[in-house]
Amino acid sequence: MGYLRIFNPHPMKMGDSAQPEDLLLEVHLREPILQVEVGKFVSGTEMLHLAVLHPRKLCVYAVSGTLGNVEHGNQYQVTLMYEHHLQRTACSMTYGPFGGVKGRDLICIQSVDGMLMVFEQESFAFGRFLPGFLLPGPLVYSPRTDSFITVSSCRQVESYKYQVLAFATDADKKQETEQQKLGSGKRLIVDWTLNIGEQALDICIVSFSPSASSLFVLGERNLFCLKDNGQIRFMKKLDCSPSCFLPYCSVSEGTINTLIGNHSSMLQIYQDVTLKWATQLPHVPVAVRVGSFHDLKGVVVTLSDEGHLQCSYLGTDPSLFQAPIIESRELNYDELDVEMKELQKIIKDFKSQGVWPTTEREDDLEVSVTVSPNFDSVSQAIDVELGTDLVPSITVKVTLQNRVVLQKAKLSVYVQPPLVLTCDQFTFEFMEPEMTSTVAFSVYLRRSYTPSELEGNAIVSYTRPTDRNPDGIPRVIQCKFRLPLKLVCLPDQPSKTASHKLTIDTNKSPVSLLSLFPGFANQSEDDQVNVLGFRFLGGSRVTLLASKTSQRYRIQSEEFEDLWLITSELILRLKEHFEKQGTKDFACSFSGSLPLQEYFELIDHHFELRINGEKLEELLSERAVQFRAIQRRLLTRFKDKTPAPLQHLDTLLDGTYKQVIALADTIEENQDNLLQSFARLKSATHLVILLIGLWQKLSAEQIAILEAAFLPLQEDTQELGWEETVDAAIAHLLKTCLSKSSKEQALNLSSQLSMPKDTSRLKKRITLLCDRLAKGGRLCLSTDAAAPQTMVMPGGCTPIPESDQEEKSVEQDSTELFTNHRLLLEETARPEVSALQGVSE
């Protein structure tokens, strides 16, 4: 942000906030600040000055202060002494008495393209390019050896003498000429190198004495201590990923202490390679130093990436608490009995009132949802994958009105994928009663398949404090809303041919489809009032036909699951139409054969994708193990003092890496296909439940039981999938409310769900469920549901097969039942079918 701040922290008590007088100076330099150093940077004086590095500029400031009458009246300011405008973007800098100069410091700046620029205070000295440079690394100057030390992109520590830099070829002549190759000028030659095999985070130099110093390099996984000539003194493998470090001389002669901060918010102190202390920090440190403030020595200063500056010390606070002496007194049992009775009375009264608020009480919060009847003038759809179709968006407004003070009420909105919200999480603060808050967001279709439902859900969670529970009782309010069909569907030409057809019977005369679907009328064919065509965004088409002579409607499409939305929308609009006319006895029914075979094909496709996902994950695990094994062998070869041939291990490593990447892409593609397949399966499940309800005239409670059994999951995962969950739920229904004998009720379900080997058992149980409903079975969850039912249909229910032989007979009987049922319906509906074909023609 370009802010330069200077702090002078004071000791404070635990829990106190920082004092304003701790901040001595704050200056906005208007450019990002990369690094700050203090040294003798101004000629003619040995006073300390402040060097600030910007991406394209180096500035040197003098910091001065003016005394006030009181301590917090002191004023500080910075004065610009000189600045250098850089021709290249800077990365970092280091300073020191380059070349052994006395009484002044020189500055060396490393650019992002590998150029070292040396400044002799107010003047530019020279610039040199590092050989083989790719990315900048940490850079330090060693006064004892008069050399610059860095870590290159080759993951090796490199040392360059200052004299070699000064007499090497000028950076303006980066490409060697023929004359230089013959001997004119000197090439930049590295003094020594050491391969550490990882990128370095920081470098620091610590001197034991004027005759010896150590070079510390903090890697991504290891800490290295080197001698002046590049030889390893020792190294330490770190347990956590480090973020910063600071070596300093130890009180023990010949050892060095090192402060290391890591990304686990820990600060660890090592004496050489031995861990001496570890402490937890409230943040991840990005820089650590040790200083003295107000006669406090050894203060550890840490800085987080969010600008949190903390001064702390190592050690523990002594506990000054002393337990008070307990006064011994005699117990008065009569008083205890009276107190016990009072407490029991309070508990009894509390139980009688109940923990939850009574339902008769007026709601604390009212939630209402309004869906705009028109599309947004400017569509909010982004990142859509629907080809050339223009994707519209529609605005939904949620209004909350409170009657009491509520804090942190959270609103969550959910719609079925691939419908997407521009924002789905909101937080409200109702500090006063009778406040009204409204939020608006847009909904649009992102992917090229149809959602399983057009219904959304707005859920508000909050806590309401009570007299007995000040923390509050959690409460949840939900409000459902319905999105318009035109959000995912467009009008289209009716199709004369289709692979899947459904016929819905009603007890009232047919209604004009143009009045039911006014927004989908085709202007070019106004005469066809009993035929409508729909096209979902993404390509699939559905045709709706109304019979001219009978009370039937036909829905047909090339995809089975696409019938669901149009069928449900048709029944919903028919009910609303007759309710407006005051007709109360309107009813729909279904007399055709249940499309179980098409439904089973979708189940098999979904299950096949789950099996493929498991196989791909196993294969990826094998390739990852192989990749790590090749890495270990290569690392062993590279660490060997006597180099051995690689024997094509590098080629094998590259091939395995490509396989790992290809498998990961395939798994992502399979997961995307599984998500689409699950949405289609849910649509088909909704359609099958609707047809079963119309076929057997089930009540709303029985349809809710079917939905709970067939649609138990909002998301499908490898650990808990749709097939095993639905199989267990249907088996429970067959052994409870749809059971025939007490022997079936005695069978226990497995307590652990796992992915089945195939879907044959699930499909048999779904068929058996339909068979028992056809023979008079009814769904219920009452306590007496386990009692054997008396069927009114002759023959009774077929019991759950206990063996494969019995399963085959049950499957055969069920097939004959639906085959005979289908033949009977075809005979009775044949004249009407021909009439509907004439309508479509």
PDB file of C-alpha atoms in Angstrom, residues 535-788:
ATOM      1  CA  ARG A 535     -37.016 -26.673 -26.023  1.00  0.00           C
ATOM      2  CA  PHE A 536     -34.838 -26.719 -22.929  1.00  0.00           C
ATOM      3  CA  LEU A 537     -31.745 -24.554 -22.892  1.00  0.00           C
ATOM      4  CA  GLY A 538     -29.132 -26.955 -24.110  1.00  0.00           C
ATOM      5  CA  GLY A 539     -31.058 -28.686 -26.890  1.00  0.00           C
ATOM      6  CA  SER A 540     -33.617 -31.324 -25.758  1.00  0.00           C
ATOM      7  CA  ARG A 541     -37.228 -30.916 -26.982  1.00  0.00           C
ATOM      8  CA  VAL A 542     -40.587 -31.831 -25.428  1.00  0.00           C
ATOM      9  CA  THR A 543     -44.020 -31.790 -27.111  1.00  0.00           C
ATOM     10  CA  LEU A 544     -47.345 -31.382 -25.257  1.00  0.00           C
ATOM     11  CA  LEU A 545     -50.638 -32.455 -26.921  1.00  0.00           C
ATOM     12  CA  ALA A 546     -54.207 -32.062 -25.686  1.00  0.00           C
ATOM     13  CA  SER A 547     -56.927 -34.342 -27.042  1.00  0.00           C
ATOM     14  CA  LYS A 548     -59.837 -32.670 -28.826  1.00  0.00           C
ATOM     15  CA  THR A 549     -62.401 -35.323 -27.950  1.00  0.00           C
ATOM     16  CA  SER A 550     -61.262 -36.916 -24.681  1.00  0.00           C
ATOM     17  CA  GLN A 551     -59.964 -35.616 -21.366  1.00  0.00           C
ATOM     18  CA  ARG A 552     -56.335 -36.588 -21.918  1.00  0.00           C
ATOM     19  CA  TYR A 553     -52.982 -34.885 -22.361  1.00  0.00           C
ATOM     20  CA  ARG A 554     -49.885 -36.448 -23.870  1.00  0.00           C
ATOM     21  CA  ILE A 555     -46.277 -35.462 -23.158  1.00  0.00           C
ATOM     22  CA  GLN A 556     -43.550 -36.852 -25.422  1.00  0.00           C
ATOM     23  CA  SER A 557     -39.798 -36.359 -25.693  1.00  0.00           C
ATOM     24  CA  GLU A 558     -36.627 -38.003 -26.914  1.00  0.00           C
ATOM     25  CA  GLU A 559     -35.236 -38.158 -23.350  1.00  0.00           C
ATOM     26  CA  PHE A 560     -37.199 -39.851 -20.586  1.00  0.00           C
ATOM     27  CA  GLU A 561     -36.084 -37.534 -17.770  1.00  0.00           C
ATOM     28  CA  ASP A 562     -37.106 -34.399 -19.721  1.00  0.00           C
ATOM     29  CA  LEU A 563     -40.781 -35.396 -19.391  1.00  0.00           C
ATOM     30  CA  TRP A 564     -40.763 -34.537 -15.679  1.00  0.00           C
ATOM     31  CA  LEU A 565     -40.693 -30.728 -15.683  1.00  0.00           C
ATOM     32  CA  ILE A 566     -43.372 -30.342 -18.372  1.00  0.00           C
ATOM     33  CA  THR A 567     -45.591 -33.018 -16.763  1.00  0.00           C
ATOM     34  CA  SER A 568     -45.409 -31.471 -13.301  1.00  0.00           C
ATOM     35  CA  GLU A 569     -45.900 -27.961 -14.738  1.00  0.00           C
ATOM     36  CA  LEU A 570     -48.968 -29.169 -16.688  1.00  0.00           C
ATOM     37  CA  ILE A 571     -50.616 -30.733 -13.614  1.00  0.00           C
ATOM     38  CA  LEU A 572     -49.803 -27.683 -11.464  1.00  0.00           C
ATOM     39  CA  ARG A 573     -51.266 -25.241 -14.013  1.00  0.00           C
ATOM     40  CA  LEU A 574     -54.369 -27.393 -14.531  1.00  0.00           C
ATOM     41  CA  LYS A 575     -55.042 -27.371 -10.780  1.00  0.00           C
ATOM     42  CA  GLU A 576     -54.568 -23.588 -10.607  1.00  0.00           C
ATOM     43  CA  HIS A 577     -56.855 -23.132 -13.635  1.00  0.00           C
ATOM     44  CA  PHE A 578     -59.750 -25.119 -12.149  1.00  0.00           C
ATOM     45  CA  GLU A 579     -59.265 -23.580  -8.679  1.00  0.00           C
ATOM     46  CA  LYS A 580     -59.740 -20.136 -10.213  1.00  0.00           C
ATOM     47  CA  GLN A 581     -62.998 -21.395 -11.761  1.00  0.00           C
ATOM     48  CA  GLY A 582     -64.167 -22.719  -8.385  1.00  0.00           C
ATOM     49  CA  THR A 583     -63.976 -26.382  -9.375  1.00  0.00           C
ATOM     50  CA  LYS A 584     -62.980 -28.507  -6.373  1.00  0.00           C
ATOM     51  CA  ASP A 585     -63.324 -32.060  -7.695  1.00  0.00           C
ATOM     52  CA  PHE A 586     -60.645 -31.843 -10.388  1.00  0.00           C
ATOM     53  CA  ALA A 587     -58.343 -34.893 -10.389  1.00  0.00           C
ATOM     54  CA  CYS A 588     -55.619 -36.387 -12.586  1.00  0.00           C
ATOM     55  CA  SER A 589     -54.861 -40.065 -13.069  1.00  0.00           C
ATOM     56  CA  PHE A 590     -52.477 -42.315 -14.930  1.00  0.00           C
ATOM     57  CA  SER A 591     -53.642 -45.551 -16.481  1.00  0.00           C
ATOM     58  CA  GLY A 592     -50.627 -46.531 -18.564  1.00  0.00           C
ATOM     59  CA  SER A 593     -47.788 -48.868 -17.690  1.00  0.00           C
ATOM     60  CA  LEU A 594     -45.083 -47.586 -15.369  1.00  0.00           C
ATOM     61  CA  PRO A 595     -41.913 -46.802 -17.397  1.00  0.00           C
ATOM     62  CA  LEU A 596     -39.670 -48.832 -15.097  1.00  0.00           C
ATOM     63  CA  GLN A 597     -37.392 -50.082 -17.875  1.00  0.00           C
ATOM     64  CA  GLU A 598     -36.438 -46.530 -18.916  1.00  0.00           C
ATOM     65  CA  TYR A 599     -35.983 -45.649 -15.251  1.00  0.00           C
ATOM     66  CA  PHE A 600     -33.709 -48.657 -14.697  1.00  0.00           C
ATOM     67  CA  GLU A 601     -31.528 -47.595 -17.642  1.00  0.00           C
ATOM     68  CA  LEU A 602     -30.840 -44.265 -15.944  1.00  0.00           C
ATOM     69  CA  ILE A 603     -30.036 -46.087 -12.681  1.00  0.00           C
ATOM     70  CA  ASP A 604     -27.573 -48.363 -14.505  1.00  0.00           C
ATOM     71  CA  HIS A 605     -25.894 -45.394 -16.214  1.00  0.00           C
ATOM     72  CA  HIS A 606     -25.498 -43.535 -12.905  1.00  0.00           C
ATOM     73  CA  PHE A 607     -24.128 -46.628 -11.171  1.00  0.00           C
ATOM     74  CA  GLU A 608     -21.685 -47.269 -14.033  1.00  0.00           C
ATOM     75  CA  LEU A 609     -20.244 -43.769 -13.599  1.00  0.00           C
ATOM     76  CA  ARG A 610     -19.762 -44.439  -9.875  1.00  0.00           C
ATOM     77  CA  ILE A 611     -17.933 -47.693 -10.650  1.00  0.00           C
ATOM     78  CA  ASN A 612     -15.751 -45.887 -13.192  1.00  0.00           C
ATOM     79  CA  GLY A 613     -14.936 -43.245 -10.577  1.00  0.00           C
ATOM     80  CA  GLU A 614     -13.761 -45.901  -8.107  1.00  0.00           C
ATOM     81  CA  LYS A 615     -11.598 -47.602 -10.744  1.00  0.00           C
ATOM     82  CA  LEU A 616     -10.040 -44.308 -11.822  1.00  0.00           C
ATOM     83  CA  GLU A 617      -9.229 -43.340  -8.221  1.00  0.00           C
ATOM     84  CA  GLU A 618      -7.567 -46.719  -7.623  1.00  0.00           C
ATOM     85  CA  LEU A 619      -5.553 -46.319 -10.813  1.00  0.00           C
ATOM     86  CA  LEU A 620      -4.536 -42.788  -9.826  1.00  0.00           C
ATOM     87  CA  SER A 621      -3.402 -44.056  -6.420  1.00  0.00           C
ATOM     88  CA  GLU A 622      -1.250 -46.722  -8.098  1.00  0.00           C
ATOM     89  CA  ARG A 623       0.338 -44.175 -10.447  1.00  0.00           C
ATOM     90  CA  ALA A 624       1.020 -41.813  -7.536  1.00  0.00           C
ATOM     91  CA  VAL A 625       2.797 -44.608  -5.625  1.00  0.00           C
ATOM     92  CA  GLN A 626       4.817 -45.394  -8.743  1.00  0.00           C
ATOM     93  CA  PHE A 627       5.678 -41.704  -9.203  1.00  0.00           C
ATOM     94  CA  ARG A 628       6.980 -41.380  -5.627  1.00  0.00           C
ATOM     95  CA  ALA A 629       8.996 -44.595  -5.959  1.00  0.00           C
ATOM     96  CA  ILE A 630      10.717 -43.276  -9.100  1.00  0.00           C
ATOM     97  CA  GLN A 631      11.403 -39.985  -7.325  1.00  0.00           C
ATOM     98  CA  ARG A 632      13.077 -41.805  -4.434  1.00  0.00           C
ATOM     99  CA  ARG A 633      15.305 -43.791  -6.805  1.00  0.00           C
ATOM    100  CA  LEU A 634      16.279 -40.676  -8.729  1.00  0.00           C
ATOM    101  CA  LEU A 635      17.073 -38.822  -5.494  1.00  0.00           C
ATOM    102  CA  THR A 636      19.277 -41.718  -4.392  1.00  0.00           C
ATOM    103  CA  ARG A 637      21.161 -41.554  -7.708  1.00  0.00           C
ATOM    104  CA  PHE A 638      21.609 -37.795  -7.462  1.00  0.00           C
ATOM    105  CA  LYS A 639      22.914 -37.971  -3.884  1.00  0.00           C
ATOM    106  CA  ASP A 640      25.434 -40.698  -4.720  1.00  0.00           C
ATOM    107  CA  LYS A 641      29.026 -39.401  -4.683  1.00  0.00           C
ATOM    108  CA  THR A 642      29.912 -41.682  -7.612  1.00  0.00           C
ATOM    109  CA  PRO A 643      27.362 -40.790 -10.328  1.00  0.00           C
ATOM    110  CA  ALA A 644      25.638 -43.786 -11.888  1.00  0.00           C
ATOM    111  CA  PRO A 645      23.608 -43.894 -15.132  1.00  0.00           C
ATOM    112  CA  LEU A 646      19.923 -43.064 -14.714  1.00  0.00           C
ATOM    113  CA  GLN A 647      18.837 -46.090 -16.774  1.00  0.00           C
ATOM    114  CA  HIS A 648      15.915 -44.104 -18.280  1.00  0.00           C
ATOM    115  CA  LEU A 649      14.448 -43.318 -14.857  1.00  0.00           C
ATOM    116  CA  ASP A 650      13.943 -39.703 -15.976  1.00  0.00           C
ATOM    117  CA  THR A 651      11.937 -40.867 -19.003  1.00  0.00           C
ATOM    118  CA  LEU A 652       9.854 -43.140 -16.767  1.00  0.00           C
ATOM    119  CA  LEU A 653       9.281 -40.254 -14.329  1.00  0.00           C
ATOM    120  CA  ASP A 654       8.073 -37.980 -17.135  1.00  0.00           C
ATOM    121  CA  GLY A 655       5.738 -40.666 -18.510  1.00  0.00           C
ATOM    122  CA  THR A 656       4.293 -41.397 -15.068  1.00  0.00           C
ATOM    123  CA  TYR A 657       3.748 -37.681 -14.451  1.00  0.00           C
ATOM    124  CA  LYS A 658       1.810 -37.368 -17.703  1.00  0.00           C
ATOM    125  CA  GLN A 659      -0.302 -40.391 -16.727  1.00  0.00           C
ATOM    126  CA  VAL A 660      -1.080 -38.846 -13.329  1.00  0.00           C
ATOM    127  CA  ILE A 661      -2.200 -35.581 -14.956  1.00  0.00           C
ATOM    128  CA  ALA A 662      -4.289 -37.436 -17.560  1.00  0.00           C
ATOM    129  CA  LEU A 663      -5.956 -39.563 -14.861  1.00  0.00           C
ATOM    130  CA  ALA A 664      -6.742 -36.481 -12.773  1.00  0.00           C
ATOM    131  CA  ASP A 665      -8.387 -34.839 -15.801  1.00  0.00           C
ATOM    132  CA  THR A 666     -10.366 -38.025 -16.483  1.00  0.00           C
ATOM    133  CA  ILE A 667     -11.571 -38.157 -12.851  1.00  0.00           C
ATOM    134  CA  GLU A 668     -12.745 -34.529 -13.070  1.00  0.00           C
ATOM    135  CA  GLU A 669     -14.614 -35.306 -16.299  1.00  0.00           C
ATOM    136  CA  ASN A 670     -16.190 -38.412 -14.718  1.00  0.00           C
ATOM    137  CA  GLN A 671     -17.275 -36.385 -11.668  1.00  0.00           C
ATOM    138  CA  ASP A 672     -18.889 -33.821 -13.951  1.00  0.00           C
ATOM    139  CA  ASN A 673     -20.723 -36.582 -15.844  1.00  0.00           C
ATOM    140  CA  LEU A 674     -21.788 -38.129 -12.517  1.00  0.00           C
ATOM    141  CA  LEU A 675     -23.241 -34.791 -11.387  1.00  0.00           C
ATOM    142  CA  GLN A 676     -25.267 -34.524 -14.601  1.00  0.00           C
ATOM    143  CA  SER A 677     -26.372 -38.155 -14.349  1.00  0.00           C
ATOM    144  CA  PHE A 678     -27.535 -37.650 -10.754  1.00  0.00           C
ATOM    145  CA  ALA A 679     -29.614 -34.621 -11.793  1.00  0.00           C
ATOM    146  CA  ARG A 680     -31.227 -36.650 -14.585  1.00  0.00           C
ATOM    147  CA  LEU A 681     -31.821 -39.540 -12.191  1.00  0.00           C
ATOM    148  CA  LYS A 682     -33.562 -37.214  -9.732  1.00  0.00           C
ATOM    149  CA  SER A 683     -35.774 -35.867 -12.514  1.00  0.00           C
ATOM    150  CA  ALA A 684     -36.740 -39.401 -13.558  1.00  0.00           C
ATOM    151  CA  THR A 685     -37.342 -40.351  -9.900  1.00  0.00           C
ATOM    152  CA  HIS A 686     -39.691 -37.395  -9.442  1.00  0.00           C
ATOM    153  CA  LEU A 687     -41.560 -38.504 -12.576  1.00  0.00           C
ATOM    154  CA  VAL A 688     -41.881 -42.125 -11.404  1.00  0.00           C
ATOM    155  CA  ILE A 689     -43.151 -41.012  -7.974  1.00  0.00           C
ATOM    156  CA  LEU A 690     -45.701 -38.735  -9.660  1.00  0.00           C
ATOM    157  CA  LEU A 691     -46.935 -41.550 -11.910  1.00  0.00           C
ATOM    158  CA  ILE A 692     -47.183 -44.005  -8.998  1.00  0.00           C
ATOM    159  CA  GLY A 693     -49.198 -41.434  -7.035  1.00  0.00           C
ATOM    160  CA  LEU A 694     -51.574 -40.847  -9.963  1.00  0.00           C
ATOM    161  CA  TRP A 695     -51.773 -44.572 -10.730  1.00  0.00           C
ATOM    162  CA  GLN A 696     -52.681 -45.671  -7.190  1.00  0.00           C
ATOM    163  CA  LYS A 697     -54.282 -42.352  -6.099  1.00  0.00           C
ATOM    164  CA  LEU A 698     -51.929 -42.019  -3.158  1.00  0.00           C
ATOM    165  CA  SER A 699     -52.439 -39.314  -0.546  1.00  0.00           C
ATOM    166  CA  ALA A 700     -49.982 -36.489   0.055  1.00  0.00           C
ATOM    167  CA  GLU A 701     -48.586 -38.296   3.136  1.00  0.00           C
ATOM    168  CA  GLN A 702     -47.910 -41.467   1.138  1.00  0.00           C
ATOM    169  CA  ILE A 703     -46.236 -39.500  -1.675  1.00  0.00           C
ATOM    170  CA  ALA A 704     -44.045 -37.808   0.955  1.00  0.00           C
ATOM    171  CA  ILE A 705     -42.970 -41.267   2.201  1.00  0.00           C
ATOM    172  CA  LEU A 706     -42.091 -42.284  -1.364  1.00  0.00           C
ATOM    173  CA  GLU A 707     -40.066 -39.092  -1.868  1.00  0.00           C
ATOM    174  CA  ALA A 708     -38.197 -39.676   1.387  1.00  0.00           C
ATOM    175  CA  ALA A 709     -37.359 -43.225   0.263  1.00  0.00           C
ATOM    176  CA  PHE A 710     -36.396 -42.441  -3.339  1.00  0.00           C
ATOM    177  CA  LEU A 711     -34.815 -39.000  -2.867  1.00  0.00           C
ATOM    178  CA  PRO A 712     -32.851 -39.183   0.410  1.00  0.00           C
ATOM    179  CA  LEU A 713     -29.741 -37.301  -0.787  1.00  0.00           C
ATOM    180  CA  GLN A 714     -29.131 -33.796  -2.072  1.00  0.00           C
ATOM    181  CA  GLU A 715     -25.612 -34.734  -3.187  1.00  0.00           C
ATOM    182  CA  ASP A 716     -24.187 -38.005  -4.431  1.00  0.00           C
ATOM    183  CA  THR A 717     -20.718 -39.097  -3.240  1.00  0.00           C
ATOM    184  CA  GLN A 718     -18.536 -42.175  -3.491  1.00  0.00           C
ATOM    185  CA  GLU A 719     -18.802 -42.779   0.263  1.00  0.00           C
ATOM    186  CA  LEU A 720     -22.618 -42.603   0.380  1.00  0.00           C
ATOM    187  CA  GLY A 721     -24.405 -43.035  -2.921  1.00  0.00           C
ATOM    188  CA  TRP A 722     -27.974 -43.029  -4.138  1.00  0.00           C
ATOM    189  CA  GLU A 723     -28.212 -46.757  -4.893  1.00  0.00           C
ATOM    190  CA  GLU A 724     -27.368 -48.183  -1.460  1.00  0.00           C
ATOM    191  CA  THR A 725     -29.389 -45.512   0.370  1.00  0.00           C
ATOM    192  CA  VAL A 726     -32.541 -46.058  -1.688  1.00  0.00           C
ATOM    193  CA  ASP A 727     -32.104 -49.829  -1.515  1.00  0.00           C
ATOM    194  CA  ALA A 728     -32.067 -49.715   2.300  1.00  0.00           C
ATOM    195  CA  ALA A 729     -35.090 -47.374   2.417  1.00  0.00           C
ATOM    196  CA  ILE A 730     -37.200 -49.534   0.065  1.00  0.00           C
ATOM    197  CA  ALA A 731     -36.191 -52.689   1.940  1.00  0.00           C
ATOM    198  CA  HIS A 732     -37.402 -51.039   5.156  1.00  0.00           C
ATOM    199  CA  LEU A 733     -40.773 -50.226   3.567  1.00  0.00           C
ATOM    200  CA  LEU A 734     -41.135 -53.770   2.243  1.00  0.00           C
ATOM    201  CA  LYS A 735     -40.409 -55.218   5.681  1.00  0.00           C
ATOM    202  CA  THR A 736     -42.682 -52.853   7.636  1.00  0.00           C
ATOM    203  CA  CYS A 737     -45.787 -51.234   6.183  1.00  0.00           C
ATOM    204  CA  LEU A 738     -45.773 -53.331   2.983  1.00  0.00           C
ATOM    205  CA  SER A 739     -44.925 -56.632   4.652  1.00  0.00           C
ATOM    206  CA  LYS A 740     -47.277 -59.619   4.503  1.00  0.00           C
ATOM    207  CA  SER A 741     -45.971 -61.992   7.145  1.00  0.00           C
ATOM    208  CA  SER A 742     -44.309 -61.697  10.544  1.00  0.00           C
ATOM    209  CA  LYS A 743     -41.335 -63.585   9.119  1.00  0.00           C
ATOM    210  CA  GLU A 744     -40.526 -60.617   6.899  1.00  0.00           C
ATOM    211  CA  GLN A 745     -40.741 -58.229   9.847  1.00  0.00           C
ATOM    212  CA  ALA A 746     -38.149 -60.251  11.765  1.00  0.00           C
ATOM    213  CA  LEU A 747     -35.505 -59.622   9.097  1.00  0.00           C
ATOM    214  CA  ASN A 748     -33.025 -56.950  10.179  1.00  0.00           C
ATOM    215  CA  LEU A 749     -31.359 -54.475   7.851  1.00  0.00           C
ATOM    216  CA  SER A 750     -27.596 -54.056   7.739  1.00  0.00           C
ATOM    217  CA  SER A 751     -26.414 -51.169   9.888  1.00  0.00           C
ATOM    218  CA  GLN A 752     -23.632 -50.253   7.428  1.00  0.00           C
ATOM    219  CA  LEU A 753     -24.270 -49.024   3.894  1.00  0.00           C
ATOM    220  CA  SER A 754     -21.761 -49.847   1.174  1.00  0.00           C
ATOM    221  CA  MET A 755     -21.736 -49.658  -2.592  1.00  0.00           C
ATOM    222  CA  PRO A 756     -23.408 -52.765  -4.081  1.00  0.00           C
ATOM    223  CA  LYS A 757     -21.788 -54.897  -6.763  1.00  0.00           C
ATOM    224  CA  ASP A 758     -24.631 -54.211  -9.197  1.00  0.00           C
ATOM    225  CA  THR A 759     -28.143 -52.768  -9.338  1.00  0.00           C
ATOM    226  CA  SER A 760     -30.103 -55.997  -9.829  1.00  0.00           C
ATOM    227  CA  ARG A 761     -31.279 -56.200  -6.205  1.00  0.00           C
ATOM    228  CA  LEU A 762     -32.354 -52.544  -6.202  1.00  0.00           C
ATOM    229  CA  LYS A 763     -34.337 -52.936  -9.435  1.00  0.00           C
ATOM    230  CA  LYS A 764     -36.062 -56.080  -8.102  1.00  0.00           C
ATOM    231  CA  ARG A 765     -37.073 -54.287  -4.922  1.00  0.00           C
ATOM    232  CA  ILE A 766     -38.448 -51.294  -6.856  1.00  0.00           C
ATOM    233  CA  THR A 767     -40.477 -53.700  -8.999  1.00  0.00           C
ATOM    234  CA  LEU A 768     -41.691 -55.510  -5.882  1.00  0.00           C
ATOM    235  CA  LEU A 769     -42.673 -52.179  -4.283  1.00  0.00           C
ATOM    236  CA  CYS A 770     -44.836 -51.307  -7.294  1.00  0.00           C
ATOM    237  CA  ASP A 771     -46.304 -54.826  -7.266  1.00  0.00           C
ATOM    238  CA  ARG A 772     -47.368 -54.548  -3.626  1.00  0.00           C
ATOM    239  CA  LEU A 773     -48.846 -51.098  -4.158  1.00  0.00           C
ATOM    240  CA  ALA A 774     -50.794 -52.505  -7.103  1.00  0.00           C
ATOM    241  CA  LYS A 775     -52.186 -55.277  -4.872  1.00  0.00           C
ATOM    242  CA  GLY A 776     -53.583 -52.863  -2.313  1.00  0.00           C
ATOM    243  CA  GLY A 777     -50.583 -52.099  -0.078  1.00  0.00           C
ATOM    244  CA  ARG A 778     -50.448 -48.644   1.468  1.00  0.00           C
ATOM    245  CA  LEU A 779     -47.569 -46.608   2.868  1.00  0.00           C
ATOM    246  CA  CYS A 780     -47.619 -45.355   6.446  1.00  0.00           C
ATOM    247  CA  LEU A 781     -45.199 -44.638   9.277  1.00  0.00           C
ATOM    248  CA  SER A 782     -47.508 -45.202  12.269  1.00  0.00           C
ATOM    249  CA  THR A 783     -46.572 -47.437  15.172  1.00  0.00           C
ATOM    250  CA  ASP A 784     -48.970 -50.140  14.076  1.00  0.00           C
ATOM    251  CA  ALA A 785     -47.553 -50.196  10.560  1.00  0.00           C
ATOM    252  CA  ALA A 786     -45.581 -53.323  11.378  1.00  0.00           C
ATOM    253  CA  ALA A 787     -48.790 -55.307  11.900  1.00  0.00           C
ATOM    254  CA  PRO A 788     -49.651 -57.600   8.981  1.00  0.00           C
TER     255      PRO A 788
END
